[in-house]
């Protein structure tokens, strides 16, 4: 098998992808012998209830909020992709956090950062009212983490690479500190890379969390989330919490996510190839100050990224040289192919302006500390012919 083409990640010095990911994404949990019909694609089982031969004697399914065959197929596939024992699919990325938080008690605390996904803060604020404190720290100095951990810390929640700076955190180093200094568990939000490019459980994380709405769903038509873990106790608690809260995805959504998983590896390879080509183009452009993309040698996280991940997805960001608000606005107005909007991870290239969109509610000084300025532009590179994307970006830069 020596003469198979090598991936971009391998060429650039990232970890070598072991055999089997794409196979699992197509087959795990999808076995046709679980259905009487022999269906190769898991059926969408819409039934809310399941027959009991005698009261209490059921097939393993009794009511769809507790469990549904379409969801079971999906959970098995999601677990396989992280080499995890367990996975739970949720209604949204944020619902996995809600379900975890609902297992905490008043007086418990968790550690996170102001630089992580803004939607999570609403949940942390809500639970603060119920007595669960969130300590926000700067993870660029891991001494801050050691200092913040105490006997009431239940969870450390991180994201890497971070949005929109693409700053990379050393997951293994963080896991070592969390486990040696506390009884807390570590959750890594792996939305930006998906299990194809990064598997945090291999690096010592206890739970990996996803917004499926982004690259995993991949077509900008699903809102969903999931977690994977090898820890049975955590799995059982979070599963019970999910059922109690009712944050379970519909059978149709499960079907769509399963369908997306079948092409995850090919989509991610292409997102990476395209985003790397755009990053190289922008890096050499005279109107660009700096490009954030973990596969660029100039990036803060290049060393760690190549050590802990298998490549990078379609996300990058950049600063316009001597950029002003006016120049950024002209850039966005001049785009013809690239769509301006929230979210990321779809087949279409999507540009967003964190200053006025995702990060607009953050106080100005915090935004600037997080690298979010009036000249920062974030792009989720899609699966178009990358030459068309580069041409469109080039024309928009020409216009400013
Ligand atoms: C979008 C996103 C979420 C939240 O996911 P939803 O599916 O919108 O609930 C969480 N984390 C990251 C990094 C995200 O990009």
CSV table of C-alpha atoms and ligand atoms in Angstrom, one decimal:
chain,number,residue,atom,x,y,z
A,1,UNK,CA,0.0,0.0,0.0
A,2,UNK,CA,3.1,2.2,-0.2
A,3,UNK,CA,2.2,4.0,-3.4
A,4,UNK,CA,-1.1,5.4,-2.0
A,5,UNK,CA,-1.1,9.2,-2.1
A,6,UNK,CA,-0.2,10.9,1.2
A,7,UNK,CA,-2.5,13.4,2.8
A,8,UNK,CA,-1.8,17.1,3.1
A,9,UNK,CA,-1.6,16.7,6.9
A,10,UNK,CA,1.2,14.1,6.5
A,11,UNK,CA,3.0,16.3,4.0
A,12,UNK,CA,2.9,19.2,6.4
A,13,UNK,CA,4.1,17.2,9.4
A,14,UNK,CA,0.9,16.5,11.3
A,15,UNK,CA,0.2,13.2,12.9
A,16,UNK,CA,-0.2,10.3,10.5
A,17,UNK,CA,-3.9,9.2,10.2
A,18,UNK,CA,-4.2,5.6,11.3
A,19,UNK,CA,-6.1,3.2,9.0
A,20,UNK,CA,-9.9,2.9,9.3
A,21,UNK,CA,-11.6,6.3,10.0
A,22,UNK,CA,-13.5,6.6,6.8
A,23,UNK,CA,-14.6,2.9,7.0
A,24,UNK,CA,-16.0,3.4,10.5
A,25,UNK,CA,-17.8,6.6,9.4
A,26,UNK,CA,-19.6,4.6,6.8
A,27,UNK,CA,-20.2,1.3,8.6
A,28,UNK,CA,-20.2,1.7,12.4
A,29,UNK,CA,-23.6,1.3,13.9
A,30,UNK,CA,-25.1,0.9,10.4
A,31,UNK,CA,-25.1,-2.9,10.4
A,32,UNK,CA,-28.0,-4.1,8.2
A,33,UNK,CA,-28.7,-7.2,10.3
A,34,UNK,CA,-30.2,-5.1,13.1
A,35,UNK,CA,-33.2,-4.5,10.9
A,36,UNK,CA,-35.7,-7.2,9.8
A,37,UNK,CA,-35.6,-5.7,6.3
A,38,UNK,CA,-31.8,-5.8,5.9
A,39,UNK,CA,-31.8,-2.1,5.1
A,40,UNK,CA,-28.3,-0.8,4.3
A,41,UNK,CA,-29.2,2.7,5.4
A,42,UNK,CA,-30.7,2.9,8.9
A,43,UNK,CA,-34.5,3.6,8.7
A,44,UNK,CA,-35.9,6.7,10.2
A,45,UNK,CA,-37.9,5.2,13.0
A,46,UNK,CA,-40.6,7.7,13.8
A,47,UNK,CA,-42.5,5.6,16.4
A,48,UNK,CA,-42.6,7.2,19.8
A,49,UNK,CA,-43.5,4.0,21.5
A,50,UNK,CA,-42.5,0.3,21.1
A,51,UNK,CA,-44.6,-2.8,21.8
A,52,UNK,CA,-44.1,-4.7,25.0
A,53,UNK,CA,-44.9,-8.4,24.8
A,54,UNK,CA,-45.9,-8.4,28.4
A,55,UNK,CA,-45.8,-5.2,30.6
A,56,UNK,CA,-42.2,-4.4,31.2
A,57,UNK,CA,-40.8,-6.8,28.6
A,58,UNK,CA,-39.6,-4.6,25.8
A,59,UNK,CA,-37.0,-4.7,23.0
A,60,UNK,CA,-34.7,-2.3,24.7
A,61,UNK,CA,-36.8,0.6,23.3
A,62,UNK,CA,-39.9,1.8,25.1
A,63,UNK,CA,-40.4,5.5,24.5
A,64,UNK,CA,-38.4,7.6,22.0
A,65,UNK,CA,-37.1,10.2,24.5
A,66,UNK,CA,-35.4,7.4,26.3
A,67,UNK,CA,-34.1,5.7,23.2
A,68,UNK,CA,-34.8,5.4,19.5
A,69,UNK,CA,-33.3,3.0,16.9
A,70,UNK,CA,-32.3,5.8,14.5
A,71,UNK,CA,-30.5,7.5,17.4
A,72,UNK,CA,-28.8,4.3,18.6
A,73,UNK,CA,-27.3,3.9,15.1
A,74,UNK,CA,-26.0,7.4,15.2
A,75,UNK,CA,-24.6,7.2,18.7
A,76,UNK,CA,-22.6,4.1,17.8
A,77,UNK,CA,-21.1,5.7,14.7
A,78,UNK,CA,-20.2,8.9,16.7
A,79,UNK,CA,-18.5,6.8,19.4
A,80,UNK,CA,-16.5,4.8,16.8
A,81,UNK,CA,-15.1,8.0,15.3
A,82,UNK,CA,-13.5,9.0,18.6
A,83,UNK,CA,-12.6,5.5,19.4
A,84,UNK,CA,-14.8,6.0,22.4
A,85,UNK,CA,-17.0,3.5,24.3
A,86,UNK,CA,-20.0,5.9,24.4
A,87,UNK,CA,-21.5,8.8,22.5
A,88,UNK,CA,-24.7,10.8,23.0
A,89,UNK,CA,-26.2,12.9,20.2
A,90,UNK,CA,-28.0,16.0,21.3
A,91,UNK,CA,-30.5,18.6,19.9
A,92,UNK,CA,-27.7,21.2,19.6
A,93,UNK,CA,-24.1,21.8,20.5
A,94,UNK,CA,-25.2,23.8,23.5
A,95,UNK,CA,-27.6,21.2,24.8
A,96,UNK,CA,-24.6,18.9,25.6
A,97,UNK,CA,-23.3,21.6,27.9
A,98,UNK,CA,-26.7,22.1,29.5
A,99,UNK,CA,-27.0,18.4,30.2
A,100,UNK,CA,-23.6,18.3,31.8
A,101,UNK,CA,-24.2,21.4,33.9
A,102,UNK,CA,-27.5,19.9,35.1
A,103,UNK,CA,-25.5,17.1,36.8
A,104,UNK,CA,-23.7,19.7,39.1
A,105,UNK,CA,-24.7,21.0,42.5
A,106,UNK,CA,-24.8,24.4,44.0
A,107,UNK,CA,-21.3,25.2,45.3
A,108,UNK,CA,-19.5,23.4,42.5
A,109,UNK,CA,-17.4,25.3,40.1
A,110,UNK,CA,-15.9,24.9,36.6
A,111,UNK,CA,-13.0,26.6,34.7
A,112,UNK,CA,-13.3,28.0,31.3
A,113,UNK,CA,-12.2,31.1,29.3
A,114,UNK,CA,-13.8,34.3,28.1
A,115,UNK,CA,-12.3,33.5,24.7
A,116,UNK,CA,-14.4,30.4,24.0
A,117,UNK,CA,-17.7,30.1,22.2
A,118,UNK,CA,-20.0,32.9,23.2
A,119,UNK,CA,-23.2,30.8,23.4
A,120,UNK,CA,-21.8,28.8,26.3
A,121,UNK,CA,-21.7,32.0,28.5
A,122,UNK,CA,-25.5,32.1,28.5
A,123,UNK,CA,-25.6,28.7,30.0
A,124,UNK,CA,-22.8,29.4,32.5
A,125,UNK,CA,-24.7,32.7,33.5
A,126,UNK,CA,-27.9,30.7,34.0
A,127,UNK,CA,-26.2,28.1,36.3
A,128,UNK,CA,-24.5,30.9,38.2
A,129,UNK,CA,-27.9,31.9,39.4
A,130,UNK,CA,-28.3,28.4,40.7
A,131,UNK,CA,-24.9,28.5,42.6
A,132,UNK,CA,-22.5,26.9,40.1
A,133,UNK,CA,-19.6,29.3,39.5
A,134,UNK,CA,-17.6,29.6,36.3
A,135,UNK,CA,-14.0,30.8,36.8
A,136,UNK,CA,-12.7,32.4,33.6
A,137,UNK,CA,-8.9,32.1,33.1
A,138,UNK,CA,-6.4,32.8,30.4
A,139,UNK,CA,-5.1,29.4,29.2
A,140,UNK,CA,-2.0,30.9,27.5
A,141,UNK,CA,-0.3,30.6,30.9
A,142,UNK,CA,-1.1,27.2,32.4
A,143,UNK,CA,0.0,28.4,35.8
A,144,UNK,CA,-3.5,30.1,35.8
A,145,UNK,CA,-5.1,26.7,35.6
A,146,UNK,CA,-3.2,25.2,38.4
A,147,UNK,CA,-4.1,28.2,40.6
A,148,UNK,CA,-7.8,28.1,39.7
A,149,UNK,CA,-8.4,24.4,40.4
A,150,UNK,CA,-9.8,23.6,43.8
A,151,UNK,CA,-11.6,20.7,45.6
A,152,UNK,CA,-15.0,22.0,44.3
A,153,UNK,CA,-13.9,22.1,40.6
A,154,UNK,CA,-16.0,19.6,38.7
A,155,UNK,CA,-15.1,20.4,35.1
A,156,UNK,CA,-12.5,22.2,33.0
A,157,UNK,CA,-14.0,23.2,29.6
A,158,UNK,CA,-11.7,24.1,26.7
A,159,UNK,CA,-11.7,24.7,23.0
A,160,UNK,CA,-8.8,24.2,20.6
A,161,UNK,CA,-8.2,25.7,18.1
A,162,UNK,CA,-10.0,28.7,19.5
A,163,UNK,CA,-12.4,31.0,17.6
A,164,UNK,CA,-11.6,33.3,15.8
A,165,UNK,CA,-7.8,33.5,16.5
A,166,UNK,CA,-7.3,29.8,15.8
A,167,UNK,CA,-5.0,29.8,18.9
A,168,UNK,CA,-4.0,26.2,19.7
A,169,UNK,CA,-3.9,24.9,23.3
A,170,UNK,CA,-1.8,22.0,24.4
A,171,UNK,CA,-4.6,19.5,25.3
A,172,UNK,CA,-2.3,16.8,26.8
A,173,UNK,CA,-0.5,19.4,29.0
A,174,UNK,CA,-3.9,20.6,30.2
A,175,UNK,CA,-5.2,17.1,30.8
A,176,UNK,CA,-2.1,16.3,32.9
A,177,UNK,CA,-2.6,19.3,35.1
A,178,UNK,CA,-6.4,18.8,35.6
A,179,UNK,CA,-5.9,15.1,36.5
A,180,UNK,CA,-2.8,15.5,38.7
A,181,UNK,CA,-4.2,18.6,40.6
A,182,UNK,CA,-7.9,17.9,41.0
A,183,UNK,CA,-10.8,15.4,40.6
A,184,UNK,CA,-12.3,17.5,37.8
A,185,UNK,CA,-12.9,16.1,34.3
A,186,UNK,CA,-11.7,17.8,31.1
A,187,UNK,CA,-14.0,18.5,28.2
A,188,UNK,CA,-12.7,19.6,24.9
A,189,UNK,CA,-15.0,21.3,22.4
A,190,UNK,CA,-13.7,19.8,19.2
A,191,UNK,CA,-16.2,21.4,16.8
A,192,UNK,CA,-13.6,23.1,14.6
A,193,UNK,CA,-11.6,20.0,13.8
A,194,UNK,CA,-14.1,17.1,14.1
A,195,UNK,CA,-12.9,13.6,15.1
A,196,UNK,CA,-11.3,13.3,11.7
A,197,UNK,CA,-8.6,15.8,12.5
A,198,UNK,CA,-8.3,15.7,16.3
A,199,UNK,CA,-9.3,13.0,18.8
A,200,UNK,CA,-8.9,14.6,22.3
A,201,UNK,CA,-9.7,11.4,24.2
A,202,UNK,CA,-6.3,10.1,22.8
A,203,UNK,CA,-4.7,13.2,24.4
A,204,UNK,CA,-6.2,12.6,27.9
A,205,UNK,CA,-9.5,14.5,27.7
A,206,UNK,CA,-12.4,12.8,29.5
A,207,UNK,CA,-15.2,14.1,27.2
A,208,UNK,CA,-15.1,15.5,23.7
A,209,UNK,CA,-18.0,17.8,22.7
A,210,UNK,CA,-19.2,18.8,19.3
A,211,UNK,CA,-21.6,21.2,17.6
A,212,UNK,CA,-22.7,19.0,14.8
A,213,UNK,CA,-24.3,22.1,13.2
A,214,UNK,CA,-20.8,22.9,11.8
A,215,UNK,CA,-18.4,20.6,10.0
A,216,UNK,CA,-19.9,17.3,11.1
A,217,UNK,CA,-23.3,18.2,9.7
A,218,UNK,CA,-21.4,19.9,7.0
A,219,UNK,CA,-24.2,21.2,4.8
A,220,UNK,CA,-25.6,24.1,6.8
A,221,UNK,CA,-28.9,22.3,7.2
A,222,UNK,CA,-28.7,20.5,10.6
A,223,UNK,CA,-28.6,21.9,14.2
A,224,UNK,CA,-27.2,19.2,16.5
A,225,UNK,CA,-24.5,18.3,19.0
A,226,UNK,CA,-22.9,15.3,20.6
A,227,UNK,CA,-20.4,14.2,23.3
A,228,UNK,CA,-18.1,11.1,23.4
A,229,UNK,CA,-16.4,9.6,26.4
A,230,UNK,CA,-14.8,6.4,27.7
A,231,UNK,CA,-16.0,7.1,31.3
A,232,UNK,CA,-19.0,5.0,32.1
A,233,UNK,CA,-20.0,7.0,35.2
A,234,UNK,CA,-19.9,10.3,33.3
A,235,UNK,CA,-21.8,8.7,30.4
A,236,UNK,CA,-24.6,7.4,32.6
A,237,UNK,CA,-25.0,10.7,34.4
A,238,UNK,CA,-25.1,12.8,31.3
A,239,UNK,CA,-27.4,10.3,29.5
A,240,UNK,CA,-29.8,10.4,32.4
A,241,UNK,CA,-29.6,14.2,32.4
A,242,UNK,CA,-30.3,14.3,28.7
A,243,UNK,CA,-33.4,12.2,29.0
A,244,UNK,CA,-34.7,14.2,31.9
A,245,UNK,CA,-34.2,17.5,30.1
A,246,UNK,CA,-35.5,16.1,26.8
A,247,UNK,CA,-32.7,17.4,24.7
A,248,UNK,CA,-32.8,14.5,22.2
A,249,UNK,CA,-32.5,14.9,18.5
A,250,UNK,CA,-35.4,13.8,16.2
A,251,UNK,CA,-35.1,10.5,14.2
A,252,UNK,CA,-35.0,12.6,11.0
A,253,UNK,CA,-32.1,14.7,12.3
A,254,UNK,CA,-30.2,11.5,13.3
A,255,UNK,CA,-30.7,10.1,9.8
A,256,UNK,CA,-29.2,13.3,8.3
A,257,UNK,CA,-26.3,13.3,10.7
A,258,UNK,CA,-25.5,9.7,9.8
A,259,UNK,CA,-25.7,10.6,6.1
A,260,UNK,CA,-23.2,13.5,6.8
A,261,UNK,CA,-20.8,11.2,8.6
A,262,UNK,CA,-20.4,9.0,5.5
A,263,UNK,CA,-18.6,11.8,3.7
A,264,UNK,CA,-16.9,13.4,6.7
A,265,UNK,CA,-13.4,12.2,5.8
A,266,UNK,CA,-13.5,13.3,2.2
A,267,UNK,CA,-15.1,16.7,3.1
A,268,UNK,CA,-12.5,17.4,5.8
A,269,UNK,CA,-9.6,16.6,3.5
A,270,UNK,CA,-11.0,19.0,0.9
A,271,UNK,CA,-11.8,21.7,3.5
A,272,UNK,CA,-8.1,21.4,4.6
A,273,UNK,CA,-6.7,21.5,1.1
A,274,UNK,CA,-8.8,24.5,0.2
A,275,UNK,CA,-8.2,26.4,3.4
A,276,UNK,CA,-4.5,25.8,3.2
A,277,UNK,CA,-4.4,27.1,-0.4
A,278,UNK,CA,-6.3,30.2,0.6
A,279,UNK,CA,-4.1,30.7,3.7
A,280,UNK,CA,-0.9,30.6,1.5
A,281,UNK,CA,-2.5,33.0,-0.9
A,282,UNK,CA,-3.5,35.5,1.8
A,283,UNK,CA,-0.1,35.2,3.6
A,284,UNK,CA,1.7,36.5,0.5
A,285,UNK,CA,-0.9,39.2,-0.2
A,286,UNK,CA,0.4,42.8,0.3
A,287,UNK,CA,-2.9,44.0,1.8
A,288,UNK,CA,-2.8,41.3,4.6
A,289,UNK,CA,-1.2,41.8,7.9
A,290,UNK,CA,-1.4,38.3,9.3
A,291,UNK,CA,-3.2,35.0,8.6
A,292,UNK,CA,-4.3,32.7,11.4
A,293,UNK,CA,-4.2,29.0,10.2
A,294,UNK,CA,-2.6,26.3,12.3
A,295,UNK,CA,-0.9,24.6,9.3
A,296,UNK,CA,1.2,27.8,8.6
A,297,UNK,CA,4.6,27.7,10.1
A,298,UNK,CA,4.1,31.4,11.1
A,299,UNK,CA,1.1,30.4,13.3
A,300,UNK,CA,1.4,30.5,17.2
A,301,UNK,CA,0.1,26.9,17.4
A,302,UNK,CA,1.9,25.2,14.5
A,303,UNK,CA,4.2,23.1,16.8
A,304,UNK,CA,1.4,21.9,19.1
A,305,UNK,CA,-1.1,21.4,16.3
A,306,UNK,CA,1.2,19.2,14.3
A,307,UNK,CA,1.9,17.2,17.5
A,308,UNK,CA,-1.7,16.7,18.6
A,309,UNK,CA,-3.8,16.7,15.4
A,310,UNK,CA,-4.1,15.1,12.0
A,311,UNK,CA,-4.6,18.3,10.0
A,312,UNK,CA,-6.8,21.4,10.0
A,313,UNK,CA,-10.3,22.1,8.8
A,314,UNK,CA,-11.7,25.0,6.6
A,315,UNK,CA,-11.5,27.7,9.2
A,316,UNK,CA,-9.0,30.6,9.0
A,317,UNK,CA,-8.9,34.3,9.9
A,318,UNK,CA,-6.8,37.2,8.9
A,319,UNK,CA,-6.1,40.9,9.6
A,320,UNK,CA,-6.2,43.5,6.9
A,321,UNK,CA,-3.0,45.6,6.9
A,322,UNK,CA,-3.6,49.0,8.6
A,323,UNK,CA,-7.3,48.0,8.5
A,324,UNK,CA,-10.2,50.2,9.5
A,325,UNK,CA,-13.9,49.5,10.0
A,326,UNK,CA,-14.6,51.1,6.6
A,327,UNK,CA,-12.1,48.9,4.8
A,328,UNK,CA,-13.6,45.7,6.4
A,329,UNK,CA,-17.1,46.8,5.4
A,330,UNK,CA,-15.9,47.4,1.8
A,331,UNK,CA,-14.3,44.0,1.7
A,332,UNK,CA,-17.6,42.3,2.8
A,333,UNK,CA,-19.6,44.4,0.3
A,334,UNK,CA,-17.3,43.4,-2.6
A,335,UNK,CA,-17.6,39.7,-2.1
A,336,UNK,CA,-19.7,38.0,-4.9
A,337,UNK,CA,-19.2,34.3,-4.5
A,338,UNK,CA,-18.3,34.1,-0.8
A,339,UNK,CA,-21.5,34.4,1.4
A,340,UNK,CA,-21.5,36.6,4.4
A,341,UNK,CA,-23.2,35.0,7.4
A,342,UNK,CA,-22.9,33.4,10.9
A,343,UNK,CA,-21.8,29.8,11.4
A,344,UNK,CA,-19.2,27.7,9.6
A,345,UNK,CA,-18.4,24.2,8.3
A,346,UNK,CA,-20.7,24.1,5.3
A,347,UNK,CA,-19.9,23.3,1.7
A,348,UNK,CA,-20.2,27.0,0.8
A,349,UNK,CA,-17.5,29.4,1.7
A,350,UNK,CA,-18.8,31.7,4.4
A,351,UNK,CA,-17.2,35.0,5.7
A,352,UNK,CA,-18.0,36.5,9.0
A,353,UNK,CA,-17.0,39.7,10.8
A,354,UNK,CA,-16.6,38.8,14.5
A,355,UNK,CA,-16.4,42.5,15.5
A,356,UNK,CA,-20.0,43.1,14.6
A,357,UNK,CA,-21.3,39.6,14.5
A,358,UNK,CA,-20.3,36.7,16.8
A,359,UNK,CA,-18.4,38.9,19.3
A,360,UNK,CA,-20.4,42.1,19.2
A,361,UNK,CA,-21.9,41.7,22.7
A,362,UNK,CA,-18.4,41.3,24.3
A,363,UNK,CA,-17.0,44.6,25.8
A,364,UNK,CA,-14.6,46.3,23.5
A,365,UNK,CA,-11.4,45.8,25.6
A,366,UNK,CA,-12.2,42.0,26.0
A,367,UNK,CA,-12.7,41.7,22.2
A,368,UNK,CA,-9.4,43.3,21.5
A,369,UNK,CA,-7.7,41.1,24.1
A,370,UNK,CA,-9.2,38.1,22.3
A,371,UNK,CA,-7.7,39.4,19.0
A,372,UNK,CA,-11.0,40.5,17.7
A,373,UNK,CA,-10.4,43.9,16.0
A,374,UNK,CA,-12.1,46.0,13.3
A,375,UNK,CA,-9.8,44.5,10.8
A,376,UNK,CA,-10.2,40.8,11.7
A,377,UNK,CA,-12.1,38.6,9.2
A,378,UNK,CA,-13.0,35.0,9.6
A,379,UNK,CA,-13.6,32.6,6.8
A,380,UNK,CA,-14.9,29.1,6.7
A,381,UNK,CA,-13.6,27.8,3.4
A,382,UNK,CA,-16.0,25.5,1.6
A,383,UNK,CA,-15.7,22.8,-1.0
A,384,UNK,CA,-15.9,25.0,-4.1
A,385,UNK,CA,-13.1,25.1,-6.7
A,386,UNK,CA,-10.6,27.0,-4.6
A,387,UNK,CA,-9.5,29.0,-7.5
A,388,UNK,CA,-12.9,30.7,-7.6
A,389,UNK,CA,-12.7,31.4,-3.9
A,390,UNK,CA,-9.3,32.9,-4.2
A,391,UNK,CA,-10.4,35.0,-7.1
A,392,UNK,CA,-13.4,36.4,-5.2
A,393,UNK,CA,-11.3,37.2,-2.1
A,394,UNK,CA,-8.6,38.8,-4.3
A,395,UNK,CA,-11.2,41.0,-6.0
A,396,UNK,CA,-12.7,42.1,-2.6
A,397,UNK,CA,-9.2,42.9,-1.3
A,398,UNK,CA,-8.5,44.9,-4.5
A,399,UNK,CA,-11.7,47.0,-3.8
A,400,UNK,CA,-10.5,48.2,-0.4
B,1,LIG,C1,-21.5,26.7,17.1
B,1,LIG,C2,-20.7,26.2,18.2
B,1,LIG,C3,-21.2,25.8,19.4
B,1,LIG,C4,-22.7,25.7,19.7
B,1,LIG,O1,-23.3,24.8,18.8
B,1,LIG,P1,-24.9,24.8,18.5
B,1,LIG,O2,-25.1,23.7,17.6
B,1,LIG,O3,-25.1,26.1,17.8
B,1,LIG,O4,-25.6,24.7,19.7
B,1,LIG,C5,-20.3,25.4,20.4
B,1,LIG,N1,-19.0,25.4,20.2
B,1,LIG,C6,-18.4,25.9,19.1
B,1,LIG,C7,-17.0,26.0,19.0
B,1,LIG,C8,-19.3,26.3,18.0
B,1,LIG,O5,-18.7,26.8,16.9
